[in-house]
mmCIF file of C-alpha atoms in Angstrom:
data_model
loop_
_atom_site.group_PDB
_atom_site.id
_atom_site.type_symbol
_atom_site.label_atom_id
_atom_site.label_comp_id
_atom_site.label_asym_id
_atom_site.label_seq_id
_atom_site.Cartn_x
_atom_site.Cartn_y
_atom_site.Cartn_z
ATOM 1 C CA MET A 1055 -31.314 69.929 -44.715
ATOM 2 C CA SER A 1056 -28.741 68.043 -46.752
ATOM 3 C CA ASP A 1057 -25.871 66.722 -44.644
ATOM 4 C CA MET A 1058 -23.478 68.102 -47.243
ATOM 5 C CA LYS A 1059 -24.702 71.638 -46.596
ATOM 6 C CA PHE A 1060 -23.973 71.725 -42.880
ATOM 7 C CA PRO A 1061 -21.093 74.177 -42.268
ATOM 8 C CA ARG A 1062 -18.689 71.550 -40.934
ATOM 9 C CA GLY A 1063 -15.998 73.204 -38.841
ATOM 10 C CA ARG A 1064 -16.881 76.693 -40.053
ATOM 11 C CA THR A 1065 -18.089 77.719 -36.589
ATOM 12 C CA ALA A 1066 -16.579 77.126 -33.175
ATOM 13 C CA VAL A 1067 -17.254 77.481 -29.478
ATOM 14 C CA VAL A 1068 -14.799 79.970 -27.983
ATOM 15 C CA GLY A 1069 -16.309 80.258 -24.522
ATOM 16 C CA ALA A 1070 -17.942 77.598 -22.335
ATOM 17 C CA ALA A 1071 -18.839 77.965 -18.678
ATOM 18 C CA THR A 1072 -21.102 76.817 -15.860
ATOM 19 C CA PHE A 1073 -22.326 78.605 -12.758
ATOM 20 C CA GLY A 1074 -24.185 77.720 -9.573
ATOM 21 C CA ILE A 1075 -23.998 73.938 -9.925
ATOM 22 C CA GLY A 1076 -25.699 72.164 -7.028
ATOM 23 C CA ALA A 1077 -27.544 74.605 -4.791
ATOM 24 C CA ALA A 1078 -27.572 78.347 -5.454
ATOM 25 C CA PRO A 1079 -30.042 79.908 -3.018
ATOM 26 C CA GLY A 1080 -30.880 83.543 -3.637
ATOM 27 C CA TYR A 1081 -30.564 83.331 -7.412
ATOM 28 C CA GLU A 1082 -33.391 83.308 -9.906
ATOM 29 C CA ALA A 1083 -33.044 81.161 -13.017
ATOM 30 C CA ILE A 1084 -32.238 84.212 -15.127
ATOM 31 C CA ASP A 1085 -29.524 85.336 -12.693
ATOM 32 C CA LEU A 1086 -27.819 81.972 -12.993
ATOM 33 C CA ALA A 1087 -28.035 81.989 -16.799
ATOM 34 C CA VAL A 1088 -26.567 85.491 -17.015
ATOM 35 C CA HIS A 1089 -23.701 84.681 -14.631
ATOM 36 C CA ALA A 1090 -22.777 81.659 -16.764
ATOM 37 C CA SER A 1091 -23.036 83.844 -19.882
ATOM 38 C CA LEU A 1092 -20.706 86.487 -18.486
ATOM 39 C CA LYS A 1093 -18.147 83.814 -17.582
ATOM 40 C CA ALA A 1094 -18.288 82.322 -21.071
ATOM 41 C CA LEU A 1095 -18.012 85.728 -22.743
ATOM 42 C CA GLU A 1096 -15.040 86.714 -20.572
ATOM 43 C CA GLN A 1097 -13.333 83.453 -21.474
ATOM 44 C CA ALA A 1098 -13.856 84.312 -25.146
ATOM 45 C CA GLY A 1099 -12.543 87.842 -24.728
ATOM 46 C CA LEU A 1100 -15.938 89.317 -25.626
ATOM 47 C CA LYS A 1101 -18.539 91.580 -24.024
ATOM 48 C CA PRO A 1102 -22.328 91.289 -23.805
ATOM 49 C CA SER A 1103 -22.590 94.091 -26.358
ATOM 50 C CA ASP A 1104 -20.799 91.848 -28.869
ATOM 51 C CA VAL A 1105 -23.649 89.322 -28.789
ATOM 52 C CA ASP A 1106 -26.020 89.668 -31.736
ATOM 53 C CA GLY A 1107 -27.427 86.133 -31.695
ATOM 54 C CA LEU A 1108 -29.126 84.958 -28.494
ATOM 55 C CA PHE A 1109 -30.367 81.387 -28.042
ATOM 56 C CA THR A 1110 -31.893 80.350 -24.732
ATOM 57 C CA THR A 1111 -34.782 78.897 -22.817
ATOM 58 C CA LEU A 1112 -35.695 79.382 -19.176
ATOM 59 C CA PRO A 1113 -37.894 77.012 -17.142
ATOM 60 C CA GLN A 1114 -40.935 79.235 -16.620
ATOM 61 C CA ASP A 1115 -40.427 82.079 -19.096
ATOM 62 C CA PRO A 1116 -41.939 81.679 -22.577
ATOM 63 C CA PHE A 1117 -40.229 84.931 -23.636
ATOM 64 C CA SER A 1118 -36.837 83.991 -22.200
ATOM 65 C CA SER A 1119 -34.727 85.256 -25.114
ATOM 66 C CA LEU A 1120 -36.377 88.659 -24.840
ATOM 67 C CA THR A 1121 -35.980 88.746 -21.070
ATOM 68 C CA ILE A 1122 -32.299 87.807 -21.123
ATOM 69 C CA ALA A 1123 -31.591 90.304 -23.916
ATOM 70 C CA GLU A 1124 -33.113 93.021 -21.753
ATOM 71 C CA TYR A 1125 -31.240 91.811 -18.663
ATOM 72 C CA LEU A 1126 -27.915 91.918 -20.553
ATOM 73 C CA GLY A 1127 -28.762 95.274 -22.115
ATOM 74 C CA ILE A 1128 -28.247 94.037 -25.663
ATOM 75 C CA GLN A 1129 -30.186 94.325 -28.922
ATOM 76 C CA PRO A 1130 -29.556 91.074 -30.824
ATOM 77 C CA ALA A 1131 -30.422 90.639 -34.471
ATOM 78 C CA ILE A 1132 -31.552 87.048 -33.818
ATOM 79 C CA THR A 1133 -33.247 85.567 -30.776
ATOM 80 C CA ASP A 1134 -34.537 82.058 -30.227
ATOM 81 C CA ASN A 1135 -36.120 80.320 -27.261
ATOM 82 C CA SER A 1136 -37.214 77.068 -28.840
ATOM 83 C CA ARG A 1137 -37.939 74.450 -26.201
ATOM 84 C CA THR A 1138 -37.708 70.734 -26.864
ATOM 85 C CA GLY A 1139 -36.597 69.882 -23.337
ATOM 86 C CA GLY A 1140 -33.019 68.842 -22.663
ATOM 87 C CA SER A 1141 -32.215 68.611 -26.376
ATOM 88 C CA SER A 1142 -32.960 72.311 -26.944
ATOM 89 C CA PHE A 1143 -29.341 73.405 -26.833
ATOM 90 C CA GLN A 1144 -27.867 71.020 -29.382
ATOM 91 C CA ILE A 1145 -30.646 72.179 -31.703
ATOM 92 C CA GLN A 1146 -29.829 75.804 -30.926
ATOM 93 C CA ALA A 1147 -26.171 75.112 -31.692
ATOM 94 C CA MET A 1148 -27.261 73.832 -35.097
ATOM 95 C CA TRP A 1149 -29.280 76.992 -35.793
ATOM 96 C CA ALA A 1150 -26.498 79.201 -34.428
ATOM 97 C CA ALA A 1151 -23.963 77.554 -36.753
ATOM 98 C CA LEU A 1152 -26.220 78.103 -39.751
ATOM 99 C CA ALA A 1153 -26.918 81.722 -38.764
ATOM 100 C CA LEU A 1154 -23.243 82.487 -38.207
ATOM 101 C CA ASP A 1155 -22.227 80.853 -41.472
ATOM 102 C CA ALA A 1156 -24.881 82.836 -43.336
ATOM 103 C CA GLY A 1157 -23.692 86.103 -41.798
ATOM 104 C CA LEU A 1158 -26.972 86.687 -39.958
ATOM 105 C CA CYS A 1159 -25.072 87.193 -36.714
ATOM 106 C CA ASN A 1160 -21.440 87.357 -35.604
ATOM 107 C CA VAL A 1161 -21.460 86.223 -31.970
ATOM 108 C CA ALA A 1162 -23.995 83.648 -30.781
ATOM 109 C CA LEU A 1163 -24.668 83.051 -27.092
ATOM 110 C CA ILE A 1164 -26.477 79.887 -25.978
ATOM 111 C CA THR A 1165 -27.438 79.929 -22.313
ATOM 112 C CA TYR A 1166 -29.678 78.230 -19.751
ATOM 113 C CA GLY A 1167 -30.243 78.441 -16.019
ATOM 114 C CA SER A 1168 -32.564 76.910 -13.450
ATOM 115 C CA ASN A 1169 -32.979 77.260 -9.695
ATOM 116 C CA GLN A 1170 -35.270 74.238 -9.429
ATOM 117 C CA ARG A 1171 -33.578 72.809 -6.321
ATOM 118 C CA SER A 1172 -33.562 76.013 -4.282
ATOM 119 C CA ALA A 1173 -36.899 77.335 -5.505
ATOM 120 C CA SER A 1174 -39.124 74.265 -5.565
ATOM 121 C CA GLY A 1175 -37.211 71.105 -4.829
ATOM 122 C CA GLY A 1176 -38.887 69.435 -7.792
ATOM 123 C CA LEU A 1177 -38.227 68.762 -11.446
ATOM 124 C CA VAL A 1178 -38.883 71.467 -13.999
ATOM 125 C CA SER A 1179 -42.394 70.840 -15.295
ATOM 126 C CA SER A 1180 -42.900 70.158 -18.968
ATOM 127 C CA GLY A 1181 -46.286 71.884 -18.761
ATOM 128 C CA GLY A 1182 -48.731 71.717 -21.624
ATOM 129 C CA THR A 1183 -51.901 69.733 -22.106
ATOM 130 C CA PRO A 1184 -52.193 66.473 -20.115
ATOM 131 C CA LEU A 1185 -51.334 63.435 -22.226
ATOM 132 C CA VAL A 1186 -54.754 61.975 -22.887
ATOM 133 C CA TYR A 1187 -53.790 58.296 -23.007
ATOM 134 C CA GLU A 1188 -51.586 58.450 -19.926
ATOM 135 C CA HIS A 1189 -52.748 60.941 -17.305
ATOM 136 C CA ARG A 1190 -55.722 58.847 -16.209
ATOM 137 C CA TYR A 1191 -53.285 56.193 -14.945
ATOM 138 C CA LYS A 1192 -51.514 58.797 -12.796
ATOM 139 C CA PRO A 1193 -47.945 57.967 -13.840
ATOM 140 C CA MET A 1194 -45.074 59.354 -11.790
ATOM 141 C CA ASN A 1195 -43.516 61.094 -14.743
ATOM 142 C CA PRO A 1196 -40.853 61.304 -15.950
ATOM 143 C CA PRO A 1197 -39.571 58.278 -13.943
ATOM 144 C CA SER A 1198 -42.499 56.015 -14.864
ATOM 145 C CA SER A 1199 -41.951 56.481 -18.593
ATOM 146 C CA TYR A 1200 -38.239 55.741 -18.363
ATOM 147 C CA ALA A 1201 -38.959 52.777 -16.116
ATOM 148 C CA MET A 1202 -41.140 51.335 -18.890
ATOM 149 C CA ALA A 1203 -38.264 51.662 -21.345
ATOM 150 C CA ALA A 1204 -35.889 50.028 -18.862
ATOM 151 C CA ALA A 1205 -38.289 47.157 -18.187
ATOM 152 C CA ARG A 1206 -38.772 46.555 -21.888
ATOM 153 C CA HIS A 1207 -35.022 46.566 -22.549
ATOM 154 C CA MET A 1208 -34.567 44.061 -19.728
ATOM 155 C CA HIS A 1209 -37.305 41.860 -21.192
ATOM 156 C CA GLU A 1210 -36.041 42.047 -24.778
ATOM 157 C CA TYR A 1211 -32.304 41.774 -24.195
ATOM 158 C CA GLY A 1212 -31.715 40.427 -20.706
ATOM 159 C CA THR A 1213 -30.333 43.699 -19.383
ATOM 160 C CA THR A 1214 -30.007 43.548 -15.595
ATOM 161 C CA ARG A 1215 -30.457 45.973 -12.741
ATOM 162 C CA LYS A 1216 -26.763 45.503 -12.000
ATOM 163 C CA GLN A 1217 -25.934 46.805 -15.465
ATOM 164 C CA LEU A 1218 -28.160 49.829 -14.878
ATOM 165 C CA ALA A 1219 -26.322 50.338 -11.591
ATOM 166 C CA GLU A 1220 -22.993 50.213 -13.447
ATOM 167 C CA VAL A 1221 -24.060 53.393 -15.255
ATOM 168 C CA ALA A 1222 -24.687 55.234 -11.985
ATOM 169 C CA VAL A 1223 -21.444 54.010 -10.400
ATOM 170 C CA ALA A 1224 -19.392 55.002 -13.458
ATOM 171 C CA ALA A 1225 -20.922 58.484 -13.424
ATOM 172 C CA ARG A 1226 -20.027 58.852 -9.753
ATOM 173 C CA GLN A 1227 -16.443 57.751 -10.379
ATOM 174 C CA TRP A 1228 -16.099 60.477 -13.008
ATOM 175 C CA ALA A 1229 -17.778 63.000 -10.680
ATOM 176 C CA LYS A 1230 -15.163 62.303 -8.024
ATOM 177 C CA LEU A 1231 -12.619 63.732 -10.489
ATOM 178 C CA ASN A 1232 -14.712 66.886 -11.025
ATOM 179 C CA PRO A 1233 -14.500 69.488 -8.234
ATOM 180 C CA ASP A 1234 -17.710 71.134 -9.505
ATOM 181 C CA ALA A 1235 -19.842 67.967 -9.344
ATOM 182 C CA PHE A 1236 -22.678 68.044 -6.810
ATOM 183 C CA MET A 1237 -22.389 64.406 -5.675
ATOM 184 C CA ARG A 1238 -18.848 63.113 -5.099
ATOM 185 C CA GLU A 1239 -19.305 60.616 -2.271
ATOM 186 C CA ASP A 1240 -18.488 56.940 -2.792
ATOM 187 C CA LEU A 1241 -21.218 54.949 -4.541
ATOM 188 C CA SER A 1242 -21.206 51.175 -4.953
ATOM 189 C CA LEU A 1243 -23.303 48.798 -7.016
ATOM 190 C CA ASP A 1244 -24.988 47.643 -3.826
ATOM 191 C CA ASP A 1245 -25.791 51.239 -2.902
ATOM 192 C CA VAL A 1246 -27.672 51.618 -6.187
ATOM 193 C CA LEU A 1247 -29.373 48.226 -6.065
ATOM 194 C CA ASN A 1248 -30.503 48.652 -2.448
ATOM 195 C CA ALA A 1249 -31.628 52.267 -2.782
ATOM 196 C CA ARG A 1250 -35.279 53.260 -2.451
ATOM 197 C CA MET A 1251 -37.310 52.136 -5.444
ATOM 198 C CA VAL A 1252 -38.871 55.038 -7.334
ATOM 199 C CA SER A 1253 -40.491 53.312 -10.303
ATOM 200 C CA ASP A 1254 -39.597 49.659 -10.800
ATOM 201 C CA PRO A 1255 -36.920 48.851 -11.982
ATOM 202 C CA LEU A 1256 -35.420 52.293 -11.283
ATOM 203 C CA SER A 1257 -34.214 53.161 -7.799
ATOM 204 C CA VAL A 1258 -33.505 56.677 -6.635
ATOM 205 C CA ARG A 1259 -29.852 56.179 -7.667
ATOM 206 C CA ASP A 1260 -30.976 55.335 -11.201
ATOM 207 C CA CYS A 1261 -32.558 58.801 -11.398
ATOM 208 C CA CYS A 1262 -30.890 62.116 -12.108
ATOM 209 C CA LEU A 1263 -30.156 64.759 -9.519
ATOM 210 C CA VAL A 1264 -32.424 67.715 -8.797
ATOM 211 C CA THR A 1265 -30.070 70.705 -8.713
ATOM 212 C CA ASP A 1266 -29.678 74.367 -9.526
ATOM 213 C CA GLY A 1267 -27.228 75.382 -12.205
ATOM 214 C CA ALA A 1268 -26.524 77.263 -15.402
ATOM 215 C CA ALA A 1269 -24.360 76.828 -18.477
ATOM 216 C CA ALA A 1270 -23.435 78.932 -21.493
ATOM 217 C CA VAL A 1271 -21.426 78.651 -24.688
ATOM 218 C CA VAL A 1272 -20.296 81.372 -27.091
ATOM 219 C CA MET A 1273 -19.986 80.592 -30.803
ATOM 220 C CA VAL A 1274 -18.333 82.544 -33.626
ATOM 221 C CA ARG A 1275 -17.183 81.810 -37.169
ATOM 222 C CA ALA A 1276 -13.995 79.767 -37.360
ATOM 223 C CA ASP A 1277 -11.976 82.542 -39.008
ATOM 224 C CA ARG A 1278 -12.691 84.853 -36.086
ATOM 225 C CA ALA A 1279 -12.179 82.132 -33.485
ATOM 226 C CA LYS A 1280 -8.457 82.020 -34.185
ATOM 227 C CA ASP A 1281 -8.099 85.668 -33.126
ATOM 228 C CA LEU A 1282 -9.844 85.226 -29.758
ATOM 229 C CA PRO A 1283 -8.235 84.021 -26.505
ATOM 230 C CA GLY A 1284 -10.677 81.151 -26.006
ATOM 231 C CA MET A 1285 -9.339 77.948 -27.568
ATOM 232 C CA PRO A 1286 -11.780 76.926 -30.342
ATOM 233 C CA ALA A 1287 -13.807 73.730 -30.239
ATOM 234 C CA TYR A 1288 -15.194 73.322 -33.745
ATOM 235 C CA LEU A 1289 -18.776 72.221 -34.377
ATOM 236 C CA LEU A 1290 -18.447 69.481 -36.981
ATOM 237 C CA GLY A 1291 -22.043 68.269 -37.071
ATOM 238 C CA SER A 1292 -25.374 68.761 -35.325
ATOM 239 C CA ALA A 1293 -28.683 67.090 -36.081
ATOM 240 C CA SER A 1294 -31.984 66.377 -34.359
ATOM 241 C CA ALA A 1295 -34.911 63.986 -34.694
ATOM 242 C CA THR A 1296 -38.321 63.586 -33.069
ATOM 243 C CA TRP A 1297 -40.378 60.406 -33.295
ATOM 244 C CA HIS A 1298 -43.003 60.947 -30.579
ATOM 245 C CA ARG A 1299 -44.097 63.172 -27.686
ATOM 246 C CA SER A 1300 -45.704 60.824 -25.146
ATOM 247 C CA ILE A 1301 -44.249 57.471 -24.156
ATOM 248 C CA GLY A 1302 -47.509 55.830 -25.233
ATOM 249 C CA ASN A 1303 -46.703 56.821 -28.826
ATOM 250 C CA MET A 1304 -43.068 55.703 -28.816
ATOM 251 C CA PRO A 1305 -42.807 53.179 -31.663
ATOM 252 C CA ASP A 1306 -40.343 50.916 -29.821
ATOM 253 C CA LEU A 1307 -39.424 51.465 -26.174
ATOM 254 C CA THR A 1308 -35.903 50.192 -26.840
ATOM 255 C CA VAL A 1309 -35.042 52.408 -29.847
ATOM 256 C CA THR A 1310 -34.837 56.207 -29.717
ATOM 257 C CA ALA A 1311 -34.619 58.897 -32.375
ATOM 258 C CA ALA A 1312 -30.934 59.254 -31.431
ATOM 259 C CA LYS A 1313 -30.440 56.576 -34.076
ATOM 260 C CA ASP A 1314 -31.569 59.151 -36.648
ATOM 261 C CA SER A 1315 -29.934 62.289 -35.204
ATOM 262 C CA GLY A 1316 -26.661 60.451 -34.655
ATOM 263 C CA THR A 1317 -26.531 59.039 -38.184
ATOM 264 C CA ARG A 1318 -26.926 62.501 -39.690
ATOM 265 C CA ALA A 1319 -24.517 64.195 -37.268
ATOM 266 C CA TYR A 1320 -21.836 61.604 -38.057
ATOM 267 C CA ALA A 1321 -22.383 62.131 -41.791
ATOM 268 C CA GLN A 1322 -22.081 65.900 -41.403
ATOM 269 C CA ALA A 1323 -18.906 65.553 -39.347
ATOM 270 C CA GLY A 1324 -17.394 62.880 -41.595
ATOM 271 C CA VAL A 1325 -16.681 60.582 -38.629
ATOM 272 C CA LYS A 1326 -17.976 57.340 -37.147
ATOM 273 C CA ALA A 1327 -18.814 56.254 -33.623
ATOM 274 C CA GLN A 1328 -15.491 54.454 -33.286
ATOM 275 C CA ASP A 1329 -13.685 57.753 -33.935
ATOM 276 C CA ILE A 1330 -15.245 59.434 -30.885
ATOM 277 C CA ASP A 1331 -12.949 59.875 -27.879
ATOM 278 C CA VAL A 1332 -15.507 61.124 -25.341
ATOM 279 C CA ALA A 1333 -19.273 60.640 -25.238
ATOM 280 C CA LEU A 1334 -21.433 63.018 -23.242
ATOM 281 C CA LEU A 1335 -24.862 61.407 -23.100
ATOM 282 C CA TYR A 1336 -28.009 62.769 -21.501
ATOM 283 C CA ASP A 1337 -28.306 60.473 -18.481
ATOM 284 C CA ALA A 1338 -31.520 61.607 -16.850
ATOM 285 C CA PHE A 1339 -31.896 57.917 -15.931
ATOM 286 C CA THR A 1340 -29.452 55.029 -16.123
ATOM 287 C CA ILE A 1341 -31.385 53.405 -18.975
ATOM 288 C CA ASN A 1342 -30.726 56.501 -21.117
ATOM 289 C CA THR A 1343 -27.012 55.878 -21.267
ATOM 290 C CA ILE A 1344 -27.513 52.283 -22.384
ATOM 291 C CA LEU A 1345 -30.074 53.245 -25.038
ATOM 292 C CA PHE A 1346 -27.973 56.096 -26.420
ATOM 293 C CA LEU A 1347 -24.785 54.017 -26.527
ATOM 294 C CA GLU A 1348 -26.683 51.608 -28.753
ATOM 295 C CA ASP A 1349 -28.531 54.141 -30.882
ATOM 296 C CA LEU A 1350 -25.430 56.286 -31.445
ATOM 297 C CA GLY A 1351 -23.525 53.262 -32.724
ATOM 298 C CA PHE A 1352 -21.097 52.530 -29.905
ATOM 299 C CA CYS A 1353 -22.486 49.003 -29.652
ATOM 300 C CA ALA A 1354 -25.229 46.938 -31.259
ATOM 301 C CA LYS A 1355 -28.853 47.112 -30.145
ATOM 302 C CA GLY A 1356 -29.286 45.008 -27.034
ATOM 303 C CA GLU A 1357 -25.588 45.054 -26.154
ATOM 304 C CA GLY A 1358 -25.610 48.260 -24.097
ATOM 305 C CA GLY A 1359 -25.833 46.385 -20.815
ATOM 306 C CA ALA A 1360 -22.777 44.302 -21.607
ATOM 307 C CA PHE A 1361 -20.964 47.418 -22.882
ATOM 308 C CA VAL A 1362 -21.269 49.223 -19.532
ATOM 309 C CA ASP A 1363 -20.663 46.125 -17.399
ATOM 310 C CA ASN A 1364 -17.554 45.811 -15.239
ATOM 311 C CA GLY A 1365 -16.636 49.487 -15.456
ATOM 312 C CA GLY A 1366 -16.917 49.702 -19.233
ATOM 313 C CA ILE A 1367 -17.696 53.439 -19.178
ATOM 314 C CA ALA A 1368 -15.940 54.358 -15.931
ATOM 315 C CA PRO A 1369 -12.478 55.969 -15.820
ATOM 316 C CA GLY A 1370 -10.107 53.531 -17.512
ATOM 317 C CA GLY A 1371 -12.963 51.730 -19.298
ATOM 318 C CA ARG A 1372 -13.483 51.027 -22.991
ATOM 319 C CA LEU A 1373 -15.134 54.404 -23.622
ATOM 320 C CA ALA A 1374 -15.053 57.650 -21.631
ATOM 321 C CA VAL A 1375 -18.729 58.467 -21.011
ATOM 322 C CA ASN A 1376 -20.127 61.442 -19.056
ATOM 323 C CA THR A 1377 -16.753 62.545 -17.810
ATOM 324 C CA ASN A 1378 -18.206 65.427 -15.776
ATOM 325 C CA GLY A 1379 -20.334 63.022 -13.720
ATOM 326 C CA GLY A 1380 -23.422 63.468 -15.855
ATOM 327 C CA GLY A 1381 -26.942 64.239 -14.758
ATOM 328 C CA LEU A 1382 -26.673 61.366 -12.308
ATOM 329 C CA SER A 1383 -23.842 62.827 -10.221
ATOM 330 C CA CYS A 1384 -22.742 66.267 -11.509
ATOM 331 C CA VAL A 1385 -25.753 68.460 -12.264
ATOM 332 C CA HIS A 1386 -29.302 68.244 -13.534
ATOM 333 C CA PRO A 1387 -31.264 71.505 -13.324
ATOM 334 C CA GLY A 1388 -34.290 70.330 -15.318
ATOM 335 C CA MET A 1389 -32.727 70.568 -18.772
ATOM 336 C CA TYR A 1390 -29.214 69.174 -18.926
ATOM 337 C CA GLY A 1391 -28.217 69.211 -22.601
ATOM 338 C CA LEU A 1392 -26.122 72.389 -22.495
ATOM 339 C CA PHE A 1393 -23.902 70.891 -19.805
ATOM 340 C CA THR A 1394 -22.980 68.004 -22.119
ATOM 341 C CA MET A 1395 -21.850 70.615 -24.651
ATOM 342 C CA VAL A 1396 -19.719 72.485 -22.109
ATOM 343 C CA GLU A 1397 -18.001 69.244 -21.082
ATOM 344 C CA ALA A 1398 -17.469 68.203 -24.715
ATOM 345 C CA VAL A 1399 -15.793 71.554 -25.376
ATOM 346 C CA GLU A 1400 -13.550 71.218 -22.316
ATOM 347 C CA GLN A 1401 -12.484 67.726 -23.334
ATOM 348 C CA VAL A 1402 -11.498 68.634 -26.910
ATOM 349 C CA ARG A 1403 -9.715 71.719 -25.580
ATOM 350 C CA GLY A 1404 -7.796 69.557 -23.103
ATOM 351 C CA THR A 1405 -8.877 71.722 -20.148
ATOM 352 C CA ALA A 1406 -10.884 69.214 -18.093
ATOM 353 C CA GLY A 1407 -8.335 68.784 -15.318
ATOM 354 C CA ALA A 1408 -8.185 65.465 -13.462
ATOM 355 C CA ARG A 1409 -10.952 63.992 -15.618
ATOM 356 C CA GLN A 1410 -9.286 64.912 -18.919
ATOM 357 C CA VAL A 1411 -9.258 62.089 -21.445
ATOM 358 C CA PRO A 1412 -5.711 61.988 -22.860
ATOM 359 C CA GLY A 1413 -5.532 62.952 -26.527
ATOM 360 C CA ALA A 1414 -9.253 63.700 -26.860
ATOM 361 C CA ARG A 1415 -9.910 65.135 -30.315
ATOM 362 C CA LEU A 1416 -13.570 64.311 -30.926
ATOM 363 C CA ALA A 1417 -16.446 64.528 -28.463
ATOM 364 C CA ILE A 1418 -20.143 63.875 -28.928
ATOM 365 C CA ALA A 1419 -22.677 65.842 -26.887
ATOM 366 C CA HIS A 1420 -26.144 64.318 -26.973
ATOM 367 C CA GLY A 1421 -29.386 65.892 -25.758
ATOM 368 C CA ASN A 1422 -32.679 64.224 -24.858
ATOM 369 C CA GLY A 1423 -36.006 66.024 -24.467
ATOM 370 C CA GLY A 1424 -39.357 64.890 -23.143
ATOM 371 C CA VAL A 1425 -39.658 61.159 -22.432
ATOM 372 C CA LEU A 1426 -37.055 59.817 -24.866
ATOM 373 C CA SER A 1427 -38.815 62.123 -27.342
ATOM 374 C CA SER A 1428 -36.667 64.832 -28.965
ATOM 375 C CA GLN A 1429 -33.098 63.681 -29.632
ATOM 376 C CA ALA A 1430 -30.254 65.942 -30.748
ATOM 377 C CA THR A 1431 -26.598 65.154 -31.367
ATOM 378 C CA ALA A 1432 -23.680 67.568 -31.698
ATOM 379 C CA ILE A 1433 -20.093 66.608 -32.527
ATOM 380 C CA PHE A 1434 -17.172 68.840 -31.504
ATOM 381 C CA GLY A 1435 -13.582 68.548 -32.650
ATOM 382 C CA SER A 1436 -10.192 70.070 -32.019
ATOM 383 C CA GLU A 1437 -8.326 71.960 -34.740
ATOM 384 C CA GLU A 1438 -6.582 68.801 -35.939
ATOM 385 C CA THR A 1439 -9.964 67.293 -36.909
ATOM 386 C CA LEU A 1440 -10.671 69.976 -39.510
#
């Protein structure tokens, strides 16, 4: 798809909500997703019956878009339950924007929910065929794969465990400003460095949470958005890229396909990394944030460790990153990408409360799927960016 053909600013999010963050016993994944959807629709001044484009994926339901349509009692013209892991939702936002702009639907709902903490206490499984070159070594995936990327980055560029810990501490400092975040207790660099090792060099505090939770966004065409009560957050660009599936086939453990998805999303939006006010990055592990800061152009390759050092991405730092607390301290119900989009929308709307970045006009919401595999980047802007 030519970057010039993306409908820049011609669609907008008019409802964005979360539900059940942390632990939500008694709810199935679909219940959580529907509750978040109803909140987002109410915020937008719409009803379930208004939805004619449904984009979703549920952890263990290959027919999730059909199931949620039935649950909501709607008959959408378009359904999609593509699953690329945590990047699924940025990709769905891209397809929703194209469908809305083409007139194939009028109201698009993107939703996700998981009860992985209450139901199983473990990470959502990626399923599928065992990876032939890896499973015989019995890796503790996903941590082992991300640990390899972290170790390689440390070897290539001198990145330190302290710099990884800076990512976790910054996320916690943002989470302390977010009343919905699951983990809000004090966290120091020493706490991270002395925590139980999971897969060297990653300790348990370098790894994302295991929580329940759901999120939803509602998108419409920009001309309609102005007539709805929900303040619009315009989708200026959205692109994805996939370079590998298994970590054994990743061309370079220190470079992700975010370099590709980000380049195209920036071109679509007509902005550069230095224009971004808030970056919501998929921090399943602390190394992710460093890699994505580099690959999305916020600093040069190899300089991510120095960029985050000394509170560089904490409140008051050089760049506001993961202002909701991220997957490390706010919420991580298996697939986290939709939560980055909700937070991006809140920031450009100016409705993020104590964690609001003053004057935020542009926010990037990045999704990561698999083991640094599928990468997807969405850029949201306020009305003054059009």
